[in-house]
Amino acid sequence: MSALQEIFDDLGGRFEARLRDHRTVTRTASMREGQITLANPIAVLEVKFDFEVLDRLHQPSFVGVERQTSKGPTYMIYEIIALRPTHFQMLGMDVAMPTVLRKEYLETIDSSWGKSDETWIDVVSVPTNYRMDIVDDGLQFSRARLVPLTGSKVYLLSNDTVKKFLCVEGGVSVGSLMGFNMPLTVKLESMIKYHAGLFGFTGSGKSNLASYLIREALQRMPDLKVVVVDVAGEYSIHLLDLVARNGLVFSTEDFGESAVNFLNSQAVPETLEEEVAEDTLLEKIKKLFDQKRVQRISLSAFEEAPAITIDYIISILKKASEGSTGAIQATIALQKIVKYFVEEKGYEIETDVSNLSEEDRRRLIAILDNIIQTVHGMSSIKVDLTALVDYIKEVGSHEEQMTETKKPATMNPESLAYFVLGKDSPQLNIIYIPDPDDARYAISRFIDRLLLLKKTSGARSKTLVVLDEAQEFIPDRAVRGDFSDSSNKSVEALLRQGRKYRAHCWLCTQRVAHLNVNALQQLHSYFVSTLPRFYDRMVIADAFSLSYDMLERTTELETGQWLFVSYKATKQKNVPAFIQTINNEEILVNNLLH
């Protein structure tokens, strides 16, 4: 019995409940893309009325519904979403009743709470699709879709059981579990690897939470490079201490080396202004300019010299194989290059030779050297190939060039991609482009080049792109005129392909219903705060197979409170949990003033 007391919490013998009903609720909504129909199962529990129980159930809670099976009892885990204290006389009361009689009913009901057996609490809960089995070495959780049996006993899960159910041992805290007063720990690397989204209305604290998560990611993953795309001008302030330590801000704006101009362009939270004086912020920003941590980025597409690619070398050898001097050697070399570089190593023929690994560059030089050594000293093919070999020896692979992280005098989106992938480039890079059209144009070019480098140069460093105001970059209706078509394709490619090349993405937005659904469905972790629009909640419920009744509770959340769900980062898949997140401003203030 003591073991059960540790698994369940009966609130000192006050919690008594049974399953009264189990049914499926269907909701339909008309959206721009068509009609969405959601079918969600719910369970109605009948709980003995008690004021302490009522107070506890107002907080997020999990229950175990006992389910007899052929192999013995198991417990289906449900999450509570709504309460309704009920008195027997409420069922027979109607507005059509005479006023005197209604008043008598209401007075009887009022005096009966906590005193009469004719009162109870109707509790609505939704399944987590997990079962809990009590085994010799503890608890075992597994996916299950068993139908609960009416009349079954229901038990309130204890804090310790919830911790074993949800929290990852040794994980990173994303906040405190509401109702349980303990941190929700997750696998942060999985949250990065499989992409994540932050969805909430204006003022819900999206940038605050994203900034805290970026802090944790940079601290725990030293090899991670973060690129924040900031349209609203929030992150240079939220992460000011990190930028000063190991970061850069790139912007299309000309601040004239003025800290005042820079500060005026940023959205400084009022709560931060109350804690940190403006002079202190200006002093910190001035140091950024002194250390050249605020840089201009140009949207110009610089002219590039023709690349020396595998295809270019193949064309030279083909031409030589058709001539009179060195034709046989050129043909043999051509076969070796195609067989090794294209068929065995899988290089695209458009791959620049500077993108080859050091070993493969040596292999290429050896093949070309063999021709040089066997053809006549005055032949044109020898002159051409000698120049090629000298060039290949001079250029390092991009990986070697990146170790020096030489930042060009003028940065554009393409050169920024090269720079970010450098081994010695700063961990944090913030791109502040306030004009949405310019931002879409720049980011599509940056992401395209980033993915190209990841695919062709073997740059294996982990890169996280954080897109704030994501609705600007991946709208459901994209057009060419404002570059939303190109940014949509680029971001969707990043979400679909990036994980294979260690390029990852987080999205922050308040307009979920207007996002590209194909991109949205690539996210495996997501935070949801207050979304007052019904259709935004419907899109999330549909995209992530989440109970709409659960999402309805997000309308009650306050700033800093979130519903967190993950397929990869939590101990169990797709189990919603309400959390109170850590305030990034408190960390920032402490770092700025001490």
CSV table of N, CA and C in Angstrom, one decimal, residues 451-505:
chain,number,residue,atom,x,y,z
A,451,LEU,N,22.6,26.2,-47.0
A,451,LEU,CA,22.3,24.8,-47.3
A,451,LEU,C,23.3,24.2,-48.4
A,452,LEU,N,23.6,25.1,-49.3
A,452,LEU,CA,24.6,24.7,-50.4
A,452,LEU,C,25.9,24.4,-49.8
A,453,LEU,N,26.4,25.2,-48.9
A,453,LEU,CA,27.7,25.0,-48.2
A,453,LEU,C,27.6,23.7,-47.4
A,454,LYS,N,26.5,23.5,-46.7
A,454,LYS,CA,26.4,22.3,-45.9
A,454,LYS,C,26.5,21.0,-46.7
A,455,LYS,N,25.8,21.1,-47.9
A,455,LYS,CA,25.8,19.9,-48.8
A,455,LYS,C,27.1,19.7,-49.5
A,456,THR,N,27.8,20.7,-49.9
A,456,THR,CA,29.0,20.5,-50.7
A,456,THR,C,30.3,20.7,-50.1
A,457,SER,N,30.4,21.4,-49.0
A,457,SER,CA,31.7,21.6,-48.4
A,457,SER,C,32.0,20.8,-47.2
A,458,GLY,N,31.0,20.0,-46.7
A,458,GLY,CA,31.3,19.1,-45.6
A,458,GLY,C,31.3,19.9,-44.3
A,459,ALA,N,30.7,21.1,-44.2
A,459,ALA,CA,30.7,21.9,-43.0
A,459,ALA,C,29.7,21.2,-42.0
A,460,ARG,N,30.2,20.6,-41.0
A,460,ARG,CA,29.4,19.8,-40.1
A,460,ARG,C,29.0,20.5,-38.8
A,461,SER,N,29.4,21.8,-38.7
A,461,SER,CA,29.1,22.5,-37.5
A,461,SER,C,27.6,22.7,-37.4
A,462,LYS,N,27.0,22.6,-36.2
A,462,LYS,CA,25.6,22.8,-36.0
A,462,LYS,C,25.2,24.2,-36.1
A,463,THR,N,24.2,24.5,-36.8
A,463,THR,CA,23.7,25.9,-37.0
A,463,THR,C,22.2,26.0,-36.8
A,464,LEU,N,21.8,26.9,-35.9
A,464,LEU,CA,20.4,27.1,-35.6
A,464,LEU,C,20.0,28.4,-36.1
A,465,VAL,N,19.0,28.5,-37.0
A,465,VAL,CA,18.4,29.7,-37.5
A,465,VAL,C,17.1,30.0,-36.7
A,466,VAL,N,17.0,31.1,-36.0
A,466,VAL,CA,15.8,31.5,-35.3
A,466,VAL,C,15.1,32.6,-36.1
A,467,LEU,N,13.9,32.3,-36.6
A,467,LEU,CA,13.1,33.2,-37.4
A,467,LEU,C,12.0,33.8,-36.5
A,468,ASP,N,12.2,35.1,-36.1
A,468,ASP,CA,11.2,35.8,-35.4
A,468,ASP,C,10.2,36.4,-36.4
A,469,GLU,N,8.9,36.6,-36.0
A,469,GLU,CA,7.9,37.0,-36.9
A,469,GLU,C,7.9,36.1,-38.2
A,470,ALA,N,7.7,34.8,-37.9
A,470,ALA,CA,7.9,33.8,-39.0
A,470,ALA,C,6.8,34.0,-40.0
A,471,GLN,N,5.7,34.6,-39.7
A,471,GLN,CA,4.6,34.8,-40.7
A,471,GLN,C,5.1,35.6,-41.9
A,472,GLU,N,6.1,36.4,-41.6
A,472,GLU,CA,6.7,37.2,-42.7
A,472,GLU,C,7.4,36.4,-43.7
A,473,PHE,N,8.0,35.3,-43.3
A,473,PHE,CA,8.8,34.5,-44.1
A,473,PHE,C,8.2,33.2,-44.8
A,474,ILE,N,7.2,32.7,-44.1
A,474,ILE,CA,6.5,31.5,-44.6
A,474,ILE,C,5.0,31.6,-44.6
A,475,PRO,N,4.5,32.7,-45.2
A,475,PRO,CA,3.0,32.8,-45.3
A,475,PRO,C,2.4,31.7,-46.1
A,476,ASP,N,1.1,31.4,-45.8
A,476,ASP,CA,0.4,30.4,-46.6
A,476,ASP,C,0.2,30.9,-48.1
A,477,ARG,N,0.2,32.2,-48.3
A,477,ARG,CA,0.0,32.7,-49.6
A,477,ARG,C,1.2,33.6,-50.0
A,478,ALA,N,2.0,33.0,-50.8
A,478,ALA,CA,3.3,33.7,-51.1
A,478,ALA,C,3.2,34.3,-52.5
A,479,VAL,N,3.9,35.4,-52.7
A,479,VAL,CA,3.9,36.1,-54.0
A,479,VAL,C,5.4,36.4,-54.3
A,480,ARG,N,5.7,36.6,-55.6
A,480,ARG,CA,7.1,37.0,-55.9
A,480,ARG,C,7.4,38.4,-55.7
A,481,GLY,N,6.4,39.3,-55.8
A,481,GLY,CA,6.7,40.7,-55.7
A,481,GLY,C,7.3,41.1,-54.4
A,482,ASP,N,7.0,40.5,-53.3
A,482,ASP,CA,7.6,40.9,-52.0
A,482,ASP,C,8.6,39.9,-51.5
A,483,PHE,N,9.0,39.0,-52.3
A,483,PHE,CA,10.0,38.0,-52.0
A,483,PHE,C,9.5,36.9,-51.0
A,484,SER,N,8.2,36.9,-50.7
A,484,SER,CA,7.7,35.8,-49.8
A,484,SER,C,7.7,34.5,-50.5
A,485,ASP,N,7.7,34.5,-51.8
A,485,ASP,CA,7.8,33.2,-52.6
A,485,ASP,C,9.1,32.5,-52.4
A,486,SER,N,10.2,33.3,-52.5
A,486,SER,CA,11.6,32.8,-52.4
A,486,SER,C,11.9,32.4,-50.9
A,487,SER,N,11.4,33.3,-50.0
A,487,SER,CA,11.7,33.0,-48.6
A,487,SER,C,10.9,31.8,-48.1
A,488,ASN,N,9.7,31.6,-48.6
A,488,ASN,CA,8.9,30.4,-48.3
A,488,ASN,C,9.6,29.1,-48.7
A,489,LYS,N,10.1,29.1,-50.0
A,489,LYS,CA,10.8,28.0,-50.5
A,489,LYS,C,12.1,27.7,-49.7
A,490,SER,N,12.8,28.7,-49.3
A,490,SER,CA,14.1,28.6,-48.6
A,490,SER,C,13.9,28.0,-47.2
A,491,VAL,N,12.9,28.6,-46.5
A,491,VAL,CA,12.7,28.2,-45.1
A,491,VAL,C,12.1,26.8,-45.1
A,492,GLU,N,11.2,26.5,-46.1
A,492,GLU,CA,10.7,25.1,-46.1
A,492,GLU,C,11.8,24.1,-46.4
A,493,ALA,N,12.8,24.5,-47.3
A,493,ALA,CA,13.9,23.6,-47.6
A,493,ALA,C,14.7,23.4,-46.3
A,494,LEU,N,14.9,24.5,-45.6
A,494,LEU,CA,15.7,24.4,-44.3
A,494,LEU,C,15.0,23.4,-43.3
A,495,LEU,N,13.7,23.5,-43.2
A,495,LEU,CA,13.0,22.6,-42.3
A,495,LEU,C,12.9,21.2,-42.8
A,496,ARG,N,12.8,21.0,-44.1
A,496,ARG,CA,12.7,19.6,-44.6
A,496,ARG,C,14.1,18.9,-44.7
A,497,GLN,N,15.1,19.7,-45.1
A,497,GLN,CA,16.4,19.0,-45.4
A,497,GLN,C,17.5,19.3,-44.4
A,498,GLY,N,17.3,20.4,-43.6
A,498,GLY,CA,18.4,20.9,-42.8
A,498,GLY,C,18.9,19.9,-41.8
A,499,ARG,N,18.0,19.1,-41.2
A,499,ARG,CA,18.4,18.2,-40.1
A,499,ARG,C,19.5,17.3,-40.6
A,500,LYS,N,19.5,16.9,-41.9
A,500,LYS,CA,20.5,15.9,-42.4
A,500,LYS,C,21.9,16.6,-42.5
A,501,TYR,N,21.9,17.9,-42.5
A,501,TYR,CA,23.2,18.6,-42.6
A,501,TYR,C,23.5,19.5,-41.4
A,502,ARG,N,22.8,19.2,-40.3
A,502,ARG,CA,23.0,19.9,-39.0
A,502,ARG,C,22.7,21.4,-39.1
A,503,ALA,N,21.6,21.7,-39.9
A,503,ALA,CA,21.1,23.0,-40.0
A,503,ALA,C,19.7,23.0,-39.5
A,504,HIS,N,19.4,23.8,-38.5
A,504,HIS,CA,18.1,23.6,-37.7
A,504,HIS,C,17.4,25.0,-37.7
A,505,CYS,N,16.1,24.9,-37.2
A,505,CYS,CA,15.3,26.1,-37.3
A,505,CYS,C,14.3,26.2,-36.1
